[in-house]
Amino acid sequence: MTSADAAADVGLLAPVRAGTAVEDATGDAAYVRALLAAETALVRAQESLGHAPPGTAEAVASVTADAARFDPRSLALRARSGGNPVIPLAADLTDAVAERSPGAAVHVHRGATSQDILDTAAMLVASEALRLILADLDRAAAALATIAAEHRDTPMAGRTLTQHAVPTAFGLKAAGWHSLILDARDRLATVRGALPVQLGGAAGTLAAFSAFAGHGEAGVPGGAARDGDPGMALIEAYAHATGLAAPPLPWHTLRTPVADLGGALAFTAGALGKLAADVLVLSRTEIGEVSESAGGGSSAMPHKANPARAVLIAAAARQVPALAGILYGALAAEDERPPGAWHAEWQTLREALRTVGGAADAAAALAGGLRVHPGRMRENLGATGGLIVSERLVAVLAARTGRAEARTAVTEGAARAAREGIHLHEALAQDPALAGVVTPDELRNLTDPSGYTGAAGLLTDRALRRGNEGAAPR
């Protein structure tokens, strides 16, 4: 085993993303490919504007197509001296192109700063990672929509502050998960569509691009071209070559794109975390209202079928907000190029992407195989002997006795039911104050939890009308 193999992060402590498509799309090899793509696109953009001879971009592309020739470990080790991996990569790429076309080699990385290439590469990596995440969110949302529709009228106990509150319907709960995931999908899709190319040169003025294009002649104020600054045109051409958006300004120290991305990823992690949190509660042995299709095992207890996917999603939901905090902190970047704030983003953004990507993959599998147990829901509804509908009884009786009297009767009836171990409708039937006010049959019907789910079904219908009309492009 080489030292590089020994140092490789293969996801041993991050099972949520191990083996997922997003892990591969955000790995070191993916970043090297993105860096090479950014360098190639820059040459292609310059050639399209006549700033490089015809054929230059193809000469560069013939080298960058073989990304395996650029060793990530070697780049990482040499990055320690200059502070970023673009410096050694640009040198290696220039040498490799020079072997095939010395004339093309002089155009490699011409006018750019390392941050132009690394930021652009990061946006390319993020765009691909988000494409995968959005597809998984669509899968999860579709599965949850099916569950919500199937269980539109399946009654279950609504719980507040961990205790039974009033009845609800499982379809409404699933519709809530569905709605949150669509919210996350919409936020990520918006961010993805705005991911920008980075191009500014040494200090964000584009001066070198004008100079190399032959428009930095003496006597032309600020090196501006008489027919317009070529650097401005180059931003548009570079954006077209990469498939990213063209920013209004170089954003070396204007980190809105990264902060917005971090915020959307944190929201997504939290939205998926809500699904996981509910599944973890509802799949407890003593509740048993849902279960995962394939529970995880235990090294010590053969009987266990742990809700492993929900556990991994819940762990991700606790990590990503902290990562987003680092990205937000990097907004306070001084000068025209920041010392440290920018550097703090690199690994942080990657971890946020791959953690959310793993959580989205797990959520799609969880939702697609979620097992619902209406029988247990019904059993749990009856666990308190009708007390779960005490609110309904107060409302109905108040119209006949007055609100204060109704509340007193139900409160005393609830205490009697708990004390004597009888059902609430039996306890209320024994109350002389209610004689002639309500019949035993009415009390029996009023304490049936399935008859008190309010507008749960209609709310579910409304939520599901939203559907998947905003599904992300593949």
One Martini backbone bead per residue (centre of mass of N, CA, C, O) as a GRO file, in nm:
protein
  474
    1MET     BB    1   0.094   0.037   0.025
    2THR     BB    2   0.061   0.353  -0.025
    3SER     BB    3   0.048   0.664   0.103
    4ALA     BB    4  -0.196   0.745  -0.068
    5ASP     BB    5  -0.376   0.508   0.009
    6ALA     BB    6  -0.366   0.560   0.318
    7ALA     BB    7  -0.491   0.869   0.275
    8ALA     BB    8  -0.747   0.788   0.168
    9ASP     BB    9  -1.090   0.883   0.118
   10VAL     BB   10  -1.346   0.616   0.126
   11GLY     BB   11  -1.580   0.647   0.363
   12LEU     BB   12  -1.555   0.506   0.645
   13LEU     BB   13  -1.691   0.775   0.810
   14ALA     BB   14  -1.907   0.807   0.539
   15PRO     BB   15  -2.171   0.621   0.456
   16VAL     BB   16  -2.372   0.821   0.320
   17ARG     BB   17  -2.158   0.849   0.052
   18ALA     BB   18  -2.076   0.571  -0.001
   19GLY     BB   19  -2.102   0.480  -0.341
   20THR     BB   20  -2.198   0.730  -0.468
   21ALA     BB   21  -2.232   0.949  -0.726
   22VAL     BB   22  -2.139   1.202  -0.567
   23GLU     BB   23  -1.868   1.103  -0.475
   24ASP     BB   24  -1.748   1.084  -0.759
   25ALA     BB   25  -1.826   1.391  -0.844
   26THR     BB   26  -1.625   1.497  -0.576
   27GLY     BB   27  -1.361   1.399  -0.628
   28ASP     BB   28  -1.041   1.439  -0.715
   29ALA     BB   29  -1.080   1.354  -1.011
   30ALA     BB   30  -1.311   1.551  -1.066
   31TYR     BB   31  -1.149   1.809  -1.009
   32VAL     BB   32  -0.939   1.769  -1.227
   33ARG     BB   33  -1.137   1.769  -1.461
   34ALA     BB   34  -1.246   2.054  -1.401
   35LEU     BB   35  -0.982   2.208  -1.426
   36LEU     BB   36  -0.932   2.123  -1.721
   37ALA     BB   37  -1.196   2.238  -1.830
   38ALA     BB   38  -1.136   2.532  -1.753
   39GLU     BB   39  -0.879   2.562  -1.922
   40THR     BB   40  -1.000   2.484  -2.197
   41ALA     BB   41  -1.230   2.696  -2.207
   42LEU     BB   42  -1.047   2.943  -2.210
   43VAL     BB   43  -0.913   2.884  -2.480
   44ARG     BB   44  -1.173   2.862  -2.642
   45ALA     BB   45  -1.268   3.152  -2.588
   46GLN     BB   46  -1.022   3.296  -2.709
   47GLU     BB   47  -1.046   3.176  -2.991
   48SER     BB   48  -1.340   3.283  -3.052
   49LEU     BB   49  -1.205   3.595  -3.039
   50GLY     BB   50  -0.897   3.586  -3.158
   51HIS     BB   51  -0.670   3.530  -2.910
   52ALA     BB   52  -0.626   3.261  -3.073
   53PRO     BB   53  -0.536   3.028  -3.267
   54PRO     BB   54  -0.631   2.802  -3.461
   55GLY     BB   55  -0.629   2.491  -3.271
   56THR     BB   56  -0.557   2.541  -2.974
   57ALA     BB   57  -0.787   2.399  -2.818
   58GLU     BB   58  -0.736   2.114  -2.937
   59ALA     BB   59  -0.454   2.080  -2.823
   60VAL     BB   60  -0.544   2.096  -2.528
   61ALA     BB   61  -0.770   1.880  -2.533
   62SER     BB   62  -0.579   1.636  -2.602
   63VAL     BB   63  -0.469   1.645  -2.305
   64THR     BB   64  -0.723   1.676  -2.107
   65ALA     BB   65  -0.862   1.404  -2.184
   66ASP     BB   66  -0.614   1.288  -2.001
   67ALA     BB   67  -0.650   1.299  -1.669
   68ALA     BB   68  -0.461   1.063  -1.558
   69ARG     BB   69  -0.182   1.227  -1.594
   70PHE     BB   70  -0.300   1.376  -1.336
   71ASP     BB   71  -0.194   1.370  -1.013
   72PRO     BB   72  -0.349   1.443  -0.723
   73ARG     BB   73  -0.124   1.392  -0.515
   74SER     BB   74   0.092   1.566  -0.646
   75LEU     BB   75  -0.069   1.827  -0.643
   76ALA     BB   76  -0.113   1.839  -0.337
   77LEU     BB   77   0.184   1.852  -0.249
   78ARG     BB   78   0.255   2.109  -0.431
   79ALA     BB   79   0.036   2.303  -0.302
   80ARG     BB   80   0.181   2.380  -0.035
   81SER     BB   81   0.366   2.610  -0.155
   82GLY     BB   82   0.119   2.792  -0.303
   83GLY     BB   83  -0.195   2.700  -0.185
   84ASN     BB   84  -0.264   2.555  -0.471
   85PRO     BB   85  -0.338   2.328  -0.745
   86VAL     BB   86  -0.308   2.513  -1.004
   87ILE     BB   87  -0.011   2.566  -1.025
   88PRO     BB   88   0.087   2.275  -1.098
   89LEU     BB   89  -0.118   2.222  -1.323
   90ALA     BB   90  -0.036   2.447  -1.522
   91ALA     BB   91   0.250   2.341  -1.558
   92ASP     BB   92   0.183   2.056  -1.660
   93LEU     BB   93   0.005   2.144  -1.898
   94THR     BB   94   0.209   2.310  -2.051
   95ASP     BB   95   0.413   2.081  -2.096
   96ALA     BB   96   0.221   1.885  -2.243
   97VAL     BB   97   0.149   2.076  -2.479
   98ALA     BB   98   0.443   2.133  -2.578
   99GLU     BB   99   0.491   1.844  -2.690
  100ARG     BB  100   0.272   1.903  -2.928
  101SER     BB  101   0.234   2.246  -2.895
  102PRO     BB  102   0.408   2.523  -2.849
  103GLY     BB  103   0.198   2.738  -2.942
  104ALA     BB  104  -0.031   2.649  -2.741
  105ALA     BB  105   0.112   2.671  -2.459
  106VAL     BB  106   0.100   2.993  -2.433
  107HIS     BB  107  -0.231   2.973  -2.376
  108VAL     BB  108  -0.206   2.858  -2.106
  109HIS     BB  109  -0.348   3.042  -1.856
  110ARG     BB  110  -0.394   3.310  -1.993
  111GLY     BB  111  -0.454   3.572  -1.752
  112ALA     BB  112  -0.495   3.391  -1.522
  113THR     BB  113  -0.598   3.282  -1.214
  114SER     BB  114  -0.633   3.039  -0.991
  115GLN     BB  115  -0.923   3.122  -0.903
  116ASP     BB  116  -1.060   3.100  -1.171
  117ILE     BB  117  -1.026   2.789  -1.196
  118LEU     BB  118  -1.128   2.683  -0.921
  119ASP     BB  119  -1.407   2.812  -0.921
  120THR     BB  120  -1.504   2.691  -1.184
  121ALA     BB  121  -1.466   2.398  -1.100
  122ALA     BB  122  -1.658   2.406  -0.857
  123MET     BB  123  -1.911   2.469  -1.032
  124LEU     BB  124  -1.898   2.213  -1.202
  125VAL     BB  125  -1.920   2.014  -0.971
  126ALA     BB  126  -2.183   2.125  -0.851
  127SER     BB  127  -2.364   2.083  -1.097
  128GLU     BB  128  -2.339   1.773  -1.103
  129ALA     BB  129  -2.426   1.716  -0.814
  130LEU     BB  130  -2.707   1.853  -0.838
  131ARG     BB  131  -2.820   1.670  -1.054
  132LEU     BB  132  -2.822   1.419  -0.871
  133ILE     BB  133  -2.984   1.531  -0.634
  134LEU     BB  134  -3.241   1.610  -0.789
  135ALA     BB  135  -3.312   1.325  -0.878
  136ASP     BB  136  -3.349   1.214  -0.587
  137LEU     BB  137  -3.568   1.412  -0.499
  138ASP     BB  138  -3.773   1.321  -0.710
  139ARG     BB  139  -3.794   1.032  -0.613
  140ALA     BB  140  -3.887   1.093  -0.327
  141ALA     BB  141  -4.137   1.264  -0.396
  142ALA     BB  142  -4.290   1.048  -0.557
  143ALA     BB  143  -4.312   0.839  -0.329
  144LEU     BB  144  -4.461   1.028  -0.125
  145ALA     BB  145  -4.708   1.083  -0.300
  146THR     BB  146  -4.809   0.795  -0.301
  147ILE     BB  147  -4.842   0.761   0.002
  148ALA     BB  148  -5.033   0.998   0.054
  149ALA     BB  149  -5.262   0.894  -0.127
  150GLU     BB  150  -5.302   0.610   0.007
  151HIS     BB  151  -5.308   0.774   0.316
  152ARG     BB  152  -5.518   1.006   0.337
  153ASP     BB  153  -5.725   0.826   0.560
  154THR     BB  154  -5.508   0.745   0.769
  155PRO     BB  155  -5.514   0.708   1.093
  156MET     BB  156  -5.343   0.900   1.353
  157ALA     BB  157  -5.130   1.015   1.582
  158GLY     BB  158  -5.087   1.317   1.707
  159ARG     BB  159  -4.779   1.492   1.797
  160THR     BB  160  -4.689   1.686   2.093
  161LEU     BB  161  -4.426   1.694   2.281
  162THR     BB  162  -4.443   1.354   2.244
  163GLN     BB  163  -4.757   1.363   2.256
  164HIS     BB  164  -5.069   1.314   2.244
  165ALA     BB  165  -5.320   1.499   2.079
  166VAL     BB  166  -5.445   1.455   1.781
  167PRO     BB  167  -5.573   1.350   1.515
  168THR     BB  168  -5.458   1.219   1.204
  169ALA     BB  169  -5.292   1.173   0.889
  170PHE     BB  170  -5.057   1.012   0.711
  171GLY     BB  171  -5.085   1.169   0.448
  172LEU     BB  172  -5.008   1.445   0.571
  173LYS     BB  173  -4.725   1.374   0.657
  174ALA     BB  174  -4.622   1.291   0.373
  175ALA     BB  175  -4.690   1.567   0.243
  176GLY     BB  176  -4.484   1.722   0.411
  177TRP     BB  177  -4.234   1.586   0.305
  178HIS     BB  178  -4.285   1.649   0.010
  179SER     BB  179  -4.281   1.959   0.036
  180LEU     BB  180  -3.993   1.994   0.145
  181ILE     BB  181  -3.847   1.861  -0.095
  182LEU     BB  182  -3.949   2.064  -0.303
  183ASP     BB  183  -3.819   2.307  -0.174
  184ALA     BB  184  -3.531   2.205  -0.209
  185ARG     BB  185  -3.535   2.164  -0.511
  186ASP     BB  186  -3.591   2.460  -0.590
  187ARG     BB  187  -3.339   2.583  -0.462
  188LEU     BB  188  -3.126   2.416  -0.615
  189ALA     BB  189  -3.216   2.487  -0.902
  190THR     BB  190  -3.163   2.789  -0.879
  191VAL     BB  191  -2.865   2.774  -0.808
  192ARG     BB  192  -2.769   2.611  -1.050
  193GLY     BB  193  -2.859   2.825  -1.272
  194ALA     BB  194  -2.636   3.047  -1.125
  195LEU     BB  195  -2.375   2.928  -1.178
  196PRO     BB  196  -2.055   3.070  -1.208
  197VAL     BB  197  -1.816   3.197  -1.360
  198GLN     BB  198  -1.459   3.267  -1.335
  199LEU     BB  199  -1.331   3.609  -1.416
  200GLY     BB  200  -1.035   3.848  -1.350
  201GLY     BB  201  -0.769   3.787  -1.262
  202ALA     BB  202  -0.552   3.900  -1.034
  203ALA     BB  203  -0.785   4.162  -0.941
  204GLY     BB  204  -1.060   4.185  -1.127
  205THR     BB  205  -0.989   4.361  -1.420
  206LEU     BB  206  -0.887   4.204  -1.694
  207ALA     BB  207  -0.613   4.317  -1.801
  208ALA     BB  208  -0.456   4.073  -1.927
  209PHE     BB  209  -0.656   4.010  -2.155
  210SER     BB  210  -0.605   4.274  -2.306
  211ALA     BB  211  -0.303   4.250  -2.339
  212PHE     BB  212  -0.296   3.971  -2.491
  213ALA     BB  213  -0.500   4.091  -2.720
  214GLY     BB  214  -0.371   4.390  -2.795
  215HIS     BB  215  -0.523   4.625  -2.580
  216GLY     BB  216  -0.252   4.773  -2.419
  217GLU     BB  217  -0.192   5.032  -2.540
  218ALA     BB  218  -0.059   5.311  -2.570
  219GLY     BB  219  -0.308   5.564  -2.502
  220VAL     BB  220  -0.508   5.366  -2.372
  221PRO     BB  221  -0.720   5.384  -2.136
  222GLY     BB  222  -0.660   5.124  -1.924
  223GLY     BB  223  -0.639   4.927  -2.182
  224ALA     BB  224  -0.867   4.990  -2.365
  225ALA     BB  225  -1.061   4.917  -2.614
  226ARG     BB  226  -1.198   5.077  -2.885
  227ASP     BB  227  -1.416   4.814  -2.919
  228GLY     BB  228  -1.378   4.707  -2.647
  229ASP     BB  229  -1.338   4.490  -2.395
  230PRO     BB  230  -1.216   4.166  -2.407
  231GLY     BB  231  -1.280   4.073  -2.118
  232MET     BB  232  -1.587   4.099  -2.133
  233ALA     BB  233  -1.623   3.896  -2.367
  234LEU     BB  234  -1.482   3.656  -2.226
  235ILE     BB  235  -1.691   3.592  -2.014
  236GLU     BB  236  -1.909   3.501  -2.210
  237ALA     BB  237  -1.740   3.283  -2.356
  238TYR     BB  238  -1.675   3.118  -2.103
  239ALA     BB  239  -1.960   3.051  -2.021
  240HIS     BB  240  -2.028   2.900  -2.282
  241ALA     BB  241  -1.795   2.683  -2.260
  242THR     BB  242  -1.906   2.571  -1.965
  243GLY     BB  243  -2.230   2.632  -1.891
  244LEU     BB  244  -2.228   2.884  -1.734
  245ALA     BB  245  -2.264   3.170  -1.584
  246ALA     BB  246  -2.261   3.522  -1.616
  247PRO     BB  247  -2.117   3.750  -1.435
  248PRO     BB  248  -2.110   4.085  -1.345
  249LEU     BB  249  -1.865   3.994  -1.158
  250PRO     BB  250  -1.604   3.935  -1.011
  251TRP     BB  251  -1.589   3.684  -0.715
  252HIS     BB  252  -1.339   3.658  -0.525
  253THR     BB  253  -1.491   3.858  -0.278
  254LEU     BB  254  -1.794   3.765  -0.389
  255ARG     BB  255  -1.959   3.488  -0.227
  256THR     BB  256  -2.255   3.423  -0.314
  257PRO     BB  257  -2.256   3.148  -0.461
  258VAL     BB  258  -2.153   2.981  -0.215
  259ALA     BB  259  -2.356   3.071  -0.002
  260ASP     BB  260  -2.611   2.982  -0.150
  261LEU     BB  261  -2.532   2.688  -0.171
  262GLY     BB  262  -2.503   2.635   0.133
  263GLY     BB  263  -2.794   2.707   0.210
  264ALA     BB  264  -2.939   2.496   0.028
  265LEU     BB  265  -2.802   2.250   0.154
  266ALA     BB  266  -2.901   2.292   0.442
  267PHE     BB  267  -3.199   2.278   0.378
  268THR     BB  268  -3.197   1.995   0.258
  269ALA     BB  269  -3.095   1.848   0.506
  270GLY     BB  270  -3.338   1.932   0.683
  271ALA     BB  271  -3.565   1.812   0.512
  272LEU     BB  272  -3.455   1.520   0.532
  273GLY     BB  273  -3.446   1.519   0.845
  274LYS     BB  274  -3.749   1.516   0.893
  275LEU     BB  275  -3.803   1.244   0.775
  276ALA     BB  276  -3.608   1.089   0.960
  277ALA     BB  277  -3.723   1.169   1.237
  278ASP     BB  278  -4.001   1.038   1.196
  279VAL     BB  279  -3.908   0.752   1.133
  280LEU     BB  280  -3.760   0.704   1.400
  281VAL     BB  281  -4.011   0.727   1.576
  282LEU     BB  282  -4.221   0.534   1.418
  283SER     BB  283  -4.002   0.277   1.441
  284ARG     BB  284  -4.039   0.214   1.708
  285THR     BB  285  -4.124  -0.056   1.876
  286GLU     BB  286  -4.370   0.086   2.046
  287ILE     BB  287  -4.495   0.190   1.767
  288GLY     BB  288  -4.474   0.071   1.457
  289GLU     BB  289  -4.585   0.250   1.190
  290VAL     BB  290  -4.299   0.214   1.062
  291SER     BB  291  -4.065   0.089   0.802
  292GLU     BB  292  -3.803  -0.034   0.663
  293SER     BB  293  -3.734  -0.249   0.407
  294ALA     BB  294  -3.410  -0.251   0.511
  295GLY     BB  295  -3.270  -0.330   0.778
  296GLY     BB  296  -3.030  -0.296   1.003
  297GLY     BB  297  -2.785  -0.435   1.172
  298SER     BB  298  -2.616  -0.607   1.445
  299SER     BB  299  -2.325  -0.703   1.622
  300ALA     BB  300  -2.504  -0.808   1.897
  301MET     BB  301  -2.820  -0.810   1.773
  302PRO     BB  302  -3.000  -1.023   1.577
  303HIS     BB  303  -3.298  -0.876   1.591
  304LYS     BB  304  -3.215  -0.632   1.447
  305ALA     BB  305  -3.383  -0.344   1.252
  306ASN     BB  306  -3.250  -0.080   1.154
  307PRO     BB  307  -3.290   0.264   1.054
  308ALA     BB  308  -3.031   0.338   0.865
  309ARG     BB  309  -3.111   0.563   0.669
  310ALA     BB  310  -3.221   0.761   0.878
  311VAL     BB  311  -2.960   0.787   1.034
  312LEU     BB  312  -2.785   0.910   0.807
  313ILE     BB  313  -2.964   1.156   0.757
  314ALA     BB  314  -2.952   1.271   1.044
  315ALA     BB  315  -2.648   1.318   1.039
  316ALA     BB  316  -2.641   1.513   0.801
  317ALA     BB  317  -2.831   1.734   0.926
  318ARG     BB  318  -2.602   1.807   1.148
  319GLN     BB  319  -2.361   1.900   0.948
  320VAL     BB  320  -2.433   2.113   0.720
  321PRO     BB  321  -2.482   2.377   0.880
  322ALA     BB  322  -2.184   2.402   0.965
  323LEU     BB  323  -2.072   2.426   0.679
  324ALA     BB  324  -2.234   2.676   0.600
  325GLY     BB  325  -2.103   2.860   0.813
  326ILE     BB  326  -1.829   2.870   0.674
  327LEU     BB  327  -1.929   2.991   0.405
  328TYR     BB  328  -2.041   3.248   0.534
  329GLY     BB  329  -1.771   3.339   0.663
  330ALA     BB  330  -1.628   3.385   0.372
  331LEU     BB  331  -1.754   3.665   0.304
  332ALA     BB  332  -1.519   3.787   0.484
  333ALA     BB  333  -1.333   3.917   0.230
  334GLU     BB  334  -1.043   4.054   0.160
  335ASP     BB  335  -0.995   4.244  -0.084
  336GLU     BB  336  -0.933   4.086  -0.410
  337ARG     BB  337  -0.784   3.857  -0.244
  338PRO     BB  338  -0.802   3.590  -0.023
  339PRO     BB  339  -0.655   3.491   0.298
  340GLY     BB  340  -0.840   3.185   0.365
  341ALA     BB  341  -1.141   3.202   0.297
  342TRP     BB  342  -1.129   3.051   0.031
  343HIS     BB  343  -0.978   2.795   0.137
  344ALA     BB  344  -1.217   2.710   0.336
  345GLU     BB  345  -1.422   2.610   0.106
  346TRP     BB  346  -1.339   2.357  -0.043
  347GLN     BB  347  -1.396   2.114   0.153
  348THR     BB  348  -1.666   2.215   0.257
  349LEU     BB  349  -1.827   2.200  -0.007
  350ARG     BB  350  -1.779   1.906  -0.065
  351GLU     BB  351  -1.909   1.791   0.193
  352ALA     BB  352  -2.187   1.909   0.143
  353LEU     BB  353  -2.245   1.770  -0.126
  354ARG     BB  354  -2.193   1.469  -0.036
  355THR     BB  355  -2.387   1.463   0.205
  356VAL     BB  356  -2.644   1.538   0.054
  357GLY     BB  357  -2.619   1.321  -0.161
  358GLY     BB  358  -2.642   1.083   0.036
  359ALA     BB  359  -2.915   1.165   0.160
  360ALA     BB  360  -3.080   1.160  -0.105
  361ASP     BB  361  -3.030   0.866  -0.171
  362ALA     BB  362  -3.151   0.755   0.094
  363ALA     BB  363  -3.434   0.887   0.064
  364ALA     BB  364  -3.521   0.744  -0.192
  365ALA     BB  365  -3.505   0.460  -0.067
  366LEU     BB  366  -3.685   0.504   0.175
  367ALA     BB  367  -3.945   0.597   0.028
  368GLY     BB  368  -3.963   0.351  -0.176
  369GLY     BB  369  -3.968   0.133   0.102
  370LEU     BB  370  -4.189   0.220   0.280
  371ARG     BB  371  -4.354   0.098   0.567
  372VAL     BB  372  -4.697   0.072   0.644
  373HIS     BB  373  -4.896   0.055   0.972
  374PRO     BB  374  -5.222   0.090   1.036
  375GLY     BB  375  -5.271  -0.095   1.279
  376ARG     BB  376  -5.080   0.054   1.473
  377MET     BB  377  -5.219   0.323   1.454
  378ARG     BB  378  -5.484   0.229   1.576
  379GLU     BB  379  -5.373   0.128   1.844
  380ASN     BB  380  -5.247   0.404   1.932
  381LEU     BB  381  -5.509   0.566   1.932
  382GLY     BB  382  -5.625   0.368   2.176
  383ALA     BB  383  -5.423   0.403   2.425
  384THR     BB  384  -5.616   0.649   2.572
  385GLY     BB  385  -5.926   0.596   2.564
  386GLY     BB  386  -6.014   0.883   2.395
  387LEU     BB  387  -5.836   1.135   2.482
  388ILE     BB  388  -5.754   1.241   2.189
  389VAL     BB  389  -6.075   1.374   2.174
  390SER     BB  390  -6.130   1.603   2.386
  391GLU     BB  391  -6.160   1.852   2.207
  392ARG     BB  392  -6.421   1.761   2.065
  393LEU     BB  393  -6.601   1.737   2.315
  394VAL     BB  394  -6.591   2.028   2.404
  395ALA     BB  395  -6.712   2.147   2.144
  396VAL     BB  396  -6.984   1.993   2.152
  397LEU     BB  397  -7.075   2.049   2.454
  398ALA     BB  398  -7.068   2.361   2.455
  399ALA     BB  399  -7.341   2.392   2.288
  400ARG     BB  400  -7.507   2.263   2.552
  401THR     BB  401  -7.348   2.382   2.836
  402GLY     BB  402  -7.090   2.518   2.791
  403ARG     BB  403  -6.761   2.559   2.810
  404ALA     BB  404  -6.692   2.522   3.111
  405GLU     BB  405  -6.864   2.268   3.160
  406ALA     BB  406  -6.731   2.093   2.940
  407ARG     BB  407  -6.445   2.099   3.047
  408THR     BB  408  -6.505   1.979   3.324
  409ALA     BB  409  -6.628   1.711   3.229
  410VAL     BB  410  -6.379   1.611   3.064
  411THR     BB  411  -6.167   1.629   3.285
  412GLU     BB  412  -6.309   1.437   3.485
  413GLY     BB  413  -6.339   1.201   3.287
  414ALA     BB  414  -6.036   1.157   3.237
  415ALA     BB  415  -5.965   1.095   3.530
  416ARG     BB  416  -6.153   0.853   3.559
  417ALA     BB  417  -6.036   0.678   3.331
  418ALA     BB  418  -5.751   0.658   3.452
  419ARG     BB  419  -5.830   0.548   3.734
  420GLU     BB  420  -6.028   0.295   3.615
  421GLY     BB  421  -5.959   0.190   3.321
  422ILE     BB  422  -6.140   0.347   3.113
  423HIS     BB  423  -6.327   0.480   2.886
  424LEU     BB  424  -6.430   0.789   2.813
  425HIS     BB  425  -6.728   0.727   2.739
  426GLU     BB  426  -6.784   0.586   3.012
  427ALA     BB  427  -6.720   0.816   3.204
  428LEU     BB  428  -6.927   1.022   3.084
  429ALA     BB  429  -7.185   0.842   3.129
  430GLN     BB  430  -7.150   0.885   3.460
  431ASP     BB  431  -7.234   1.183   3.431
  432PRO     BB  432  -7.492   1.366   3.552
  433ALA     BB  433  -7.448   1.637   3.386
  434LEU     BB  434  -7.499   1.460   3.099
  435ALA     BB  435  -7.778   1.398   3.136
  436GLY     BB  436  -7.954   1.450   2.837
  437VAL     BB  437  -7.714   1.565   2.649
  438VAL     BB  438  -7.580   1.275   2.598
  439THR     BB  439  -7.533   0.983   2.448
  440PRO     BB  440  -7.368   0.689   2.441
  441ASP     BB  441  -7.350   0.676   2.131
  442GLU     BB  442  -7.229   0.953   2.092
  443LEU     BB  443  -6.978   0.909   2.264
  444ARG     BB  444  -6.866   0.678   2.094
  445ASN     BB  445  -6.838   0.848   1.832
  446LEU     BB  446  -6.673   1.093   1.950
  447THR     BB  447  -6.427   0.876   2.041
  448ASP     BB  448  -6.354   0.841   1.743
  449PRO     BB  449  -6.065   0.920   1.585
  450SER     BB  450  -6.145   0.887   1.272
  451GLY     BB  451  -6.361   1.146   1.308
  452TYR     BB  452  -6.086   1.355   1.382
  453THR     BB  453  -5.912   1.495   1.100
  454GLY     BB  454  -6.041   1.706   0.953
  455ALA     BB  455  -5.848   1.851   0.675
  456ALA     BB  456  -5.633   1.641   0.594
  457GLY     BB  457  -5.725   1.549   0.311
  458LEU     BB  458  -5.733   1.831   0.176
  459LEU     BB  459  -5.438   1.905   0.233
  460THR     BB  460  -5.320   1.675   0.074
  461ASP     BB  461  -5.437   1.750  -0.198
  462ARG     BB  462  -5.301   2.025  -0.216
  463ALA     BB  463  -5.007   1.930  -0.200
  464LEU     BB  464  -5.024   1.729  -0.455
  465ARG     BB  465  -5.074   1.946  -0.679
  466ARG     BB  466  -4.781   2.030  -0.710
  467GLY     BB  467  -4.591   1.813  -0.758
  468ASN     BB  468  -4.352   1.772  -1.056
  469GLU     BB  469  -4.334   2.038  -1.244
  470GLY     BB  470  -4.023   2.115  -1.125
  471ALA     BB  471  -3.839   1.925  -1.244
  472ALA     BB  472  -3.533   1.836  -1.290
  473PRO     BB  473  -3.284   1.823  -1.492
  474ARG     BB  474  -3.077   1.560  -1.635
   0.00000   0.00000   0.00000
